[in-house]
Amino acid sequence: MARYLVGRLVARRLAVPGGEALLLGRIVETEAYLTGDAACHAFRGMTPRNRSLFLEHGHAYVYLAYGTAWMLNVSAGPVGIGTGVLIRALQPIAGLEIMRARRGRVPDRDLARGPGRLAAALAIDRALDGVDLCHPGPLWLGDDGGDGAPSEIGTSTRIGLTRDADRMLRFFRRGSAWLSGPARLNRPDG
DNA sequence: GTATGGATGTTCT
DNA sequence: GAACATCCATACT
């Protein structure tokens, strides 16, 4: 699923002064967190924080990392199995004005380059934990049939881990200007 | 582009 | 009380 999600769309419907905004971004970078994977939050079983990881695939697991940054994950297994995909970076497609306003004075390239930045740009926080991402709502996933050629997806180790850090479970759109992570990991094969 | 250190809040031991 | 799926500013190459 982590590989599949590269090239798909994230859609966010958001109330703004005077109406509603639609924010869109194309996923360019993901990471997989598997069962039996010491880096997966579900590794030691279900807790109040990680329970959304155990929902049927296609639900949001949102949590706060380092006290400052929200992370958007997609549950990826059948009910009761804690496994998921972290969405790490987006190419902004629509609603850039809103994203810029939310992110402050940063280059467009940095609007959603990194999981915490992505969540900040799309106003994602705990309120969206557990939502169904497979149908239109406040937050959902889409597919416009574009930009997902498997041959154009590179792999690397995951970023920022101390445990199970050597597995090739990061997936990214090759050559994208919107990737997070050090340049050495973004080469054709990380 | 790369490397470093501090801020931050929640979770679990 | 330690660990943590990060970000930002700063300094340096």
Tab-separated table of N, CA, C and O in Angstrom, chain A residues 87-182:
chain	number	residue	atom	x	y	z
A	87	ILE	N	2.306	9.105	5.540
A	87	ILE	CA	2.397	10.002	4.385
A	87	ILE	C	3.424	11.085	4.724
A	87	ILE	O	3.200	11.870	5.641
A	88	ARG	N	4.521	11.148	3.994
A	88	ARG	CA	5.646	12.005	4.373
A	88	ARG	C	5.766	13.301	3.589
A	88	ARG	O	6.420	14.243	4.061
A	89	ALA	N	5.220	13.359	2.377
A	89	ALA	CA	5.373	14.600	1.600
A	89	ALA	C	4.342	14.653	0.483
A	89	ALA	O	3.959	13.625	-0.077
A	90	LEU	N	3.907	15.887	0.174
A	90	LEU	CA	2.935	16.122	-0.884
A	90	LEU	C	3.463	17.167	-1.860
A	90	LEU	O	4.159	18.105	-1.474
A	91	GLN	N	3.071	17.001	-3.119
A	91	GLN	CA	3.185	18.079	-4.088
A	91	GLN	C	1.863	18.840	-4.059
A	91	GLN	O	0.829	18.275	-4.420
A	92	PRO	N	1.870	20.087	-3.610
A	92	PRO	CA	0.601	20.832	-3.532
A	92	PRO	C	-0.022	20.989	-4.912
A	92	PRO	O	0.669	21.293	-5.878
A	93	ILE	N	-1.346	20.768	-4.985
A	93	ILE	CA	-2.047	20.830	-6.275
A	93	ILE	C	-3.092	21.950	-6.276
A	93	ILE	O	-3.234	22.670	-7.248
A	94	ALA	N	-3.818	22.073	-5.180
A	94	ALA	CA	-4.871	23.101	-5.125
A	94	ALA	C	-4.990	23.614	-3.694
A	94	ALA	O	-4.667	22.901	-2.740
A	95	GLY	N	-5.450	24.860	-3.598
A	95	GLY	CA	-5.600	25.456	-2.281
A	95	GLY	C	-4.296	25.984	-1.718
A	95	GLY	O	-4.117	26.089	-0.500
A	96	LEU	N	-3.372	26.341	-2.618
A	96	LEU	CA	-2.052	26.781	-2.161
A	96	LEU	C	-2.101	28.056	-1.317
A	96	LEU	O	-1.272	28.248	-0.429
A	97	GLU	N	-3.088	28.908	-1.612
A	97	GLU	CA	-3.190	30.151	-0.831
A	97	GLU	C	-3.419	29.827	0.635
A	97	GLU	O	-2.807	30.420	1.523
A	98	ILE	N	-4.314	28.880	0.860
A	98	ILE	CA	-4.608	28.489	2.240
A	98	ILE	C	-3.380	27.841	2.886
A	98	ILE	O	-3.039	28.125	4.034
A	99	MET	N	-2.724	26.981	2.131
A	99	MET	CA	-1.534	26.317	2.678
A	99	MET	C	-0.469	27.346	3.034
A	99	MET	O	0.153	27.264	4.096
A	100	ARG	N	-0.264	28.319	2.177
A	100	ARG	CA	0.738	29.357	2.448
A	100	ARG	C	0.378	30.119	3.711
A	100	ARG	O	1.243	30.400	4.557
A	101	ALA	N	-0.899	30.442	3.847
A	101	ALA	CA	-1.331	31.190	5.023
A	101	ALA	C	-1.087	30.371	6.286
A	101	ALA	O	-0.704	30.912	7.334
A	102	ARG	N	-1.316	29.054	6.184
A	102	ARG	CA	-1.155	28.201	7.355
A	102	ARG	C	0.303	27.986	7.719
A	102	ARG	O	0.637	27.798	8.882
A	103	ARG	N	1.189	27.995	6.707
A	103	ARG	CA	2.579	27.635	6.936
A	103	ARG	C	3.495	28.825	7.175
A	103	ARG	O	4.667	28.649	7.490
A	104	GLY	N	2.981	30.031	6.981
A	104	GLY	CA	3.836	31.181	7.189
A	104	GLY	C	4.782	31.411	6.028
A	104	GLY	O	4.569	30.897	4.934
A	105	ARG	N	5.813	32.161	6.285
A	105	ARG	CA	6.714	32.554	5.205
A	105	ARG	C	7.707	31.448	4.880
A	105	ARG	O	8.836	31.448	5.357
A	106	VAL	N	7.302	30.507	4.060
A	106	VAL	CA	8.241	29.474	3.600
A	106	VAL	C	8.101	29.363	2.082
A	106	VAL	O	7.056	29.699	1.529
A	107	PRO	N	9.136	28.895	1.420
A	107	PRO	CA	9.036	28.660	-0.014
A	107	PRO	C	7.946	27.624	-0.296
A	107	PRO	O	7.717	26.726	0.519
A	108	ASP	N	7.295	27.733	-1.447
A	108	ASP	CA	6.262	26.752	-1.798
A	108	ASP	C	6.794	25.323	-1.699
A	108	ASP	O	6.068	24.403	-1.340
A	109	ARG	N	8.047	25.152	-2.034
A	109	ARG	CA	8.643	23.819	-2.006
A	109	ARG	C	8.555	23.184	-0.614
A	109	ARG	O	8.530	21.960	-0.481
A	110	ASP	N	8.517	24.008	0.409
A	110	ASP	CA	8.494	23.498	1.778
A	110	ASP	C	7.097	23.410	2.370
A	110	ASP	O	6.940	23.076	3.535
A	111	LEU	N	6.075	23.709	1.594
A	111	LEU	CA	4.719	23.722	2.140
A	111	LEU	C	4.356	22.388	2.778
A	111	LEU	O	3.780	22.337	3.861
A	112	ALA	N	4.663	21.300	2.081
A	112	ALA	CA	4.266	19.967	2.574
A	112	ALA	C	5.411	18.974	2.419
A	112	ALA	O	5.201	17.795	2.193
A	113	ARG	N	6.641	19.453	2.568
A	113	ARG	CA	7.833	18.626	2.430
A	113	ARG	C	8.251	18.141	3.811
A	113	ARG	O	9.026	18.794	4.501
A	114	GLY	N	7.717	16.989	4.203
A	114	GLY	CA	7.914	16.458	5.546
A	114	GLY	C	6.562	16.214	6.188
A	114	GLY	O	5.610	16.953	5.945
A	115	PRO	N	6.463	15.178	6.985
A	115	PRO	CA	5.158	14.778	7.523
A	115	PRO	C	4.512	15.818	8.427
A	115	PRO	O	3.293	16.013	8.392
A	116	GLY	N	5.303	16.510	9.231
A	116	GLY	CA	4.750	17.529	10.108
A	116	GLY	C	4.300	18.760	9.333
A	116	GLY	O	3.259	19.357	9.619
A	117	ARG	N	5.076	19.121	8.335
A	117	ARG	CA	4.726	20.268	7.503
A	117	ARG	C	3.460	19.981	6.715
A	117	ARG	O	2.582	20.839	6.578
A	118	LEU	N	3.384	18.777	6.188
A	118	LEU	CA	2.196	18.346	5.435
A	118	LEU	C	0.934	18.487	6.285
A	118	LEU	O	-0.075	19.047	5.854
A	119	ALA	N	1.022	18.001	7.512
A	119	ALA	CA	-0.139	18.078	8.397
A	119	ALA	C	-0.483	19.530	8.719
A	119	ALA	O	-1.662	19.903	8.762
A	120	ALA	N	0.536	20.354	8.909
A	120	ALA	CA	0.287	21.763	9.193
A	120	ALA	C	-0.379	22.445	8.002
A	120	ALA	O	-1.322	23.218	8.171
A	121	ALA	N	0.087	22.139	6.799
A	121	ALA	CA	-0.461	22.769	5.596
A	121	ALA	C	-1.930	22.405	5.403
A	121	ALA	O	-2.725	23.215	4.933
A	122	LEU	N	-2.302	21.171	5.757
A	122	LEU	CA	-3.664	20.692	5.530
A	122	LEU	C	-4.546	20.768	6.781
A	122	LEU	O	-5.662	20.260	6.779
A	123	ALA	N	-4.047	21.367	7.846
A	123	ALA	CA	-4.826	21.481	9.075
A	123	ALA	C	-5.264	20.117	9.591
A	123	ALA	O	-6.430	19.897	9.921
A	124	ILE	N	-4.306	19.210	9.649
A	124	ILE	CA	-4.585	17.861	10.143
A	124	ILE	C	-4.107	17.756	11.584
A	124	ILE	O	-2.950	18.077	11.878
A	125	ASP	N	-4.995	17.333	12.462
A	125	ASP	CA	-4.618	17.083	13.844
A	125	ASP	C	-5.491	15.962	14.407
A	125	ASP	O	-6.173	15.265	13.656
A	126	ARG	N	-5.455	15.823	15.713
A	126	ARG	CA	-6.141	14.722	16.381
A	126	ARG	C	-7.612	14.590	15.996
A	126	ARG	O	-8.192	13.508	16.036
A	127	ALA	N	-8.228	15.714	15.629
A	127	ALA	CA	-9.653	15.697	15.294
A	127	ALA	C	-9.926	14.747	14.123
A	127	ALA	O	-11.058	14.286	13.950
A	128	LEU	N	-8.915	14.448	13.309
A	128	LEU	CA	-9.119	13.603	12.132
A	128	LEU	C	-8.671	12.170	12.369
A	128	LEU	O	-8.742	11.333	11.464
A	129	ASP	N	-8.219	11.881	13.575
A	129	ASP	CA	-7.808	10.510	13.888
A	129	ASP	C	-9.004	9.573	13.759
A	129	ASP	O	-10.061	9.830	14.323
A	130	GLY	N	-8.830	8.509	12.996
A	130	GLY	CA	-9.877	7.498	12.868
A	130	GLY	C	-10.850	7.708	11.719
A	130	GLY	O	-11.726	6.863	11.511
A	131	VAL	N	-10.748	8.810	10.963
A	131	VAL	CA	-11.732	9.025	9.901
A	131	VAL	C	-11.494	8.059	8.736
A	131	VAL	O	-10.375	7.635	8.463
A	132	ASP	N	-12.589	7.748	8.057
A	132	ASP	CA	-12.556	6.890	6.876
A	132	ASP	C	-12.017	7.702	5.701
A	132	ASP	O	-12.612	8.719	5.325
A	133	LEU	N	-10.926	7.257	5.121
A	133	LEU	CA	-10.281	8.011	4.040
A	133	LEU	C	-10.746	7.575	2.655
A	133	LEU	O	-10.279	8.099	1.647
A	134	CYS	N	-11.671	6.643	2.611
A	134	CYS	CA	-12.067	6.062	1.324
A	134	CYS	C	-13.307	6.710	0.727
A	134	CYS	O	-13.757	6.295	-0.344
A	135	HIS	N	-13.885	7.681	1.434
A	135	HIS	CA	-15.052	8.387	0.916
A	135	HIS	C	-14.883	9.880	1.192
A	135	HIS	O	-14.278	10.250	2.192
A	136	PRO	N	-15.417	10.733	0.334
A	136	PRO	CA	-15.296	12.177	0.556
A	136	PRO	C	-15.835	12.582	1.921
A	136	PRO	O	-16.859	12.068	2.384
A	137	GLY	N	-15.113	13.479	2.570
A	137	GLY	CA	-15.462	13.934	3.911
A	137	GLY	C	-14.504	15.052	4.251
A	137	GLY	O	-14.066	15.771	3.362
A	138	PRO	N	-14.151	15.201	5.508
A	138	PRO	CA	-13.173	16.237	5.853
A	138	PRO	C	-11.778	15.927	5.288
A	138	PRO	O	-11.010	16.834	4.991
A	139	LEU	N	-11.497	14.621	5.163
A	139	LEU	CA	-10.180	14.197	4.664
A	139	LEU	C	-10.343	12.854	3.964
A	139	LEU	O	-10.925	11.926	4.519
A	140	TRP	N	-9.840	12.757	2.722
A	140	TRP	CA	-9.949	11.476	2.034
A	140	TRP	C	-8.884	11.340	0.969
A	140	TRP	O	-8.129	12.286	0.685
A	141	LEU	N	-8.784	10.135	0.397
A	141	LEU	CA	-7.777	9.829	-0.610
A	141	LEU	C	-8.442	9.676	-1.969
A	141	LEU	O	-9.561	9.180	-2.064
A	142	GLY	N	-7.760	10.102	-3.012
A	142	GLY	CA	-8.300	10.007	-4.355
A	142	GLY	C	-7.259	9.536	-5.354
A	142	GLY	O	-6.080	9.404	-5.020
A	143	ASP	N	-7.744	9.271	-6.545
A	143	ASP	CA	-6.869	8.779	-7.610
A	143	ASP	C	-7.330	9.412	-8.917
A	143	ASP	O	-8.438	9.162	-9.371
A	144	ASP	N	-6.499	10.243	-9.498
A	144	ASP	CA	-6.868	10.868	-10.765
A	144	ASP	C	-6.215	10.158	-11.940
A	144	ASP	O	-6.197	10.666	-13.057
A	145	GLY	N	-5.642	8.998	-11.663
A	145	GLY	CA	-5.041	8.206	-12.730
A	145	GLY	C	-3.695	8.720	-13.203
A	145	GLY	O	-3.100	8.145	-14.113
A	146	GLY	N	-3.191	9.759	-12.556
A	146	GLY	CA	-1.951	10.351	-13.028
A	146	GLY	C	-0.773	10.067	-12.139
A	146	GLY	O	-0.919	9.888	-10.942
A	147	ASP	N	0.407	10.019	-12.728
A	147	ASP	CA	1.650	10.133	-11.980
A	147	ASP	C	1.922	9.029	-10.972
A	147	ASP	O	2.494	9.281	-9.940
A	148	GLY	N	1.548	7.819	-11.302
A	148	GLY	CA	1.840	6.768	-10.348
A	148	GLY	C	2.577	5.570	-10.906
A	148	GLY	O	2.514	4.494	-10.342
A	149	ALA	N	3.289	5.780	-12.011
A	149	ALA	CA	3.962	4.655	-12.657
A	149	ALA	C	4.919	3.955	-11.696
A	149	ALA	O	5.819	4.575	-11.158
A	150	PRO	N	4.716	2.660	-11.461
A	150	PRO	CA	5.548	1.933	-10.511
A	150	PRO	C	7.044	2.037	-10.826
A	150	PRO	O	7.871	2.106	-9.927
A	151	SER	N	7.386	2.105	-12.106
A	151	SER	CA	8.804	2.145	-12.463
A	151	SER	C	9.450	3.459	-12.040
A	151	SER	O	10.663	3.576	-11.983
A	152	GLU	N	8.632	4.435	-11.725
A	152	GLU	CA	9.174	5.741	-11.342
A	152	GLU	C	9.256	5.899	-9.828
A	152	GLU	O	9.470	6.994	-9.330
A	153	ILE	N	9.056	4.812	-9.100
A	153	ILE	CA	9.074	4.888	-7.647
A	153	ILE	C	10.369	4.298	-7.105
A	153	ILE	O	10.695	3.148	-7.384
A	154	GLY	N	11.112	5.097	-6.347
A	154	GLY	CA	12.338	4.635	-5.722
A	154	GLY	C	12.084	4.172	-4.299
A	154	GLY	O	11.026	4.424	-3.730
A	155	THR	N	13.062	3.468	-3.749
A	155	THR	CA	12.938	2.981	-2.372
A	155	THR	C	14.180	3.373	-1.578
A	155	THR	O	15.254	3.572	-2.138
A	156	SER	N	14.015	3.466	-0.266
A	156	SER	CA	15.163	3.750	0.599
A	156	SER	C	14.828	3.282	2.005
A	156	SER	O	13.727	2.797	2.265
A	157	THR	N	15.777	3.465	2.900
A	157	THR	CA	15.491	3.243	4.311
A	157	THR	C	14.584	4.362	4.810
A	157	THR	O	14.470	5.408	4.182
A	158	ARG	N	13.967	4.114	5.942
A	158	ARG	CA	13.062	5.105	6.514
A	158	ARG	C	13.846	6.164	7.289
A	158	ARG	O	14.996	5.958	7.642
A	159	ILE	N	13.181	7.287	7.540
A	159	ILE	CA	13.866	8.464	8.084
A	159	ILE	C	13.568	8.627	9.575
A	159	ILE	O	12.430	8.462	10.015
A	160	GLY	N	14.608	8.916	10.338
A	160	GLY	CA	14.428	9.309	11.721
A	160	GLY	C	14.180	8.187	12.704
A	160	GLY	O	13.706	8.427	13.804
A	161	LEU	N	14.513	6.954	12.338
A	161	LEU	CA	14.240	5.806	13.209
A	161	LEU	C	15.491	5.373	13.957
A	161	LEU	O	16.611	5.610	13.502
A	162	THR	N	15.269	4.743	15.103
A	162	THR	CA	16.382	4.125	15.802
A	162	THR	C	16.258	2.601	15.778
A	162	THR	O	17.247	1.902	15.924
A	163	ARG	N	15.035	2.104	15.593
A	163	ARG	CA	14.833	0.655	15.591
A	163	ARG	C	14.359	0.201	14.210
A	163	ARG	O	13.563	0.890	13.574
A	164	ASP	N	14.839	-0.947	13.780
A	164	ASP	CA	14.480	-1.454	12.451
A	164	ASP	C	14.710	-0.395	11.374
A	164	ASP	O	13.899	-0.201	10.474
A	165	ALA	N	15.867	0.267	11.478
A	165	ALA	CA	16.125	1.437	10.629
A	165	ALA	C	16.695	1.072	9.257
A	165	ALA	O	16.827	1.948	8.413
A	166	ASP	N	17.039	-0.195	9.058
A	166	ASP	CA	17.734	-0.550	7.815
A	166	ASP	C	16.821	-1.129	6.737
A	166	ASP	O	17.280	-1.462	5.650
A	167	ARG	N	15.541	-1.266	7.039
A	167	ARG	CA	14.657	-1.896	6.053
A	167	ARG	C	14.267	-0.898	4.965
A	167	ARG	O	14.059	0.282	5.235
A	168	MET	N	14.164	-1.394	3.743
A	168	MET	CA	13.854	-0.515	2.601
A	168	MET	C	12.341	-0.332	2.522
A	168	MET	O	11.658	-0.923	1.692
A	169	LEU	N	11.814	0.520	3.384
A	169	LEU	CA	10.361	0.676	3.479
A	169	LEU	C	9.907	2.107	3.243
A	169	LEU	O	8.777	2.463	3.566
A	170	ARG	N	10.771	2.902	2.665
A	170	ARG	CA	10.377	4.252	2.243
A	170	ARG	C	10.219	4.251	0.724
A	170	ARG	O	11.038	3.668	0.014
A	171	PHE	N	9.163	4.879	0.248
A	171	PHE	CA	8.856	4.888	-1.187
A	171	PHE	C	8.672	6.324	-1.636
A	171	PHE	O	8.043	7.122	-0.937
A	172	PHE	N	9.222	6.662	-2.794
A	172	PHE	CA	9.137	8.060	-3.230
A	172	PHE	C	9.102	8.153	-4.748
A	172	PHE	O	9.574	7.268	-5.456
A	173	ARG	N	8.516	9.246	-5.191
A	173	ARG	CA	8.436	9.554	-6.604
A	173	ARG	C	9.801	10.048	-7.068
A	173	ARG	O	10.268	11.101	-6.633
A	174	ARG	N	10.444	9.272	-7.942
A	174	ARG	CA	11.786	9.640	-8.393
A	174	ARG	C	11.809	11.009	-9.054
A	174	ARG	O	10.958	11.332	-9.881
A	175	GLY	N	12.795	11.804	-8.682
A	175	GLY	CA	13.003	13.087	-9.338
A	175	GLY	C	12.063	14.187	-8.866
A	175	GLY	O	12.162	15.316	-9.344
A	176	SER	N	11.187	13.877	-7.941
A	176	SER	CA	10.266	14.910	-7.462
A	176	SER	C	11.023	15.990	-6.694
A	176	SER	O	11.966	15.709	-5.962
A	177	ALA	N	10.603	17.230	-6.853
A	177	ALA	CA	11.216	18.346	-6.136
A	177	ALA	C	10.578	18.529	-4.765
A	177	ALA	O	10.960	19.435	-4.030
A	178	TRP	N	9.607	17.685	-4.457
A	178	TRP	CA	8.807	17.905	-3.245
A	178	TRP	C	9.124	16.922	-2.144
A	178	TRP	O	8.379	16.802	-1.182
A	179	LEU	N	10.261	16.211	-2.246
A	179	LEU	CA	10.597	15.172	-1.280
A	179	LEU	C	11.249	15.737	-0.028
A	179	LEU	O	11.978	16.725	-0.097
A	180	SER	N	11.022	15.069	1.102
A	180	SER	CA	11.769	15.363	2.313
A	180	SER	C	12.983	14.437	2.348
A	180	SER	O	13.198	13.650	1.440
A	181	GLY	N	13.736	14.556	3.412
A	181	GLY	CA	14.844	13.634	3.580
A	181	GLY	C	16.108	14.100	2.900
A	181	GLY	O	16.063	14.912	1.995
A	182	PRO	N	17.250	13.575	3.354
A	182	PRO	CA	18.540	13.951	2.785
A	182	PRO	C	18.659	13.468	1.336
A	182	PRO	O	18.099	12.437	0.973
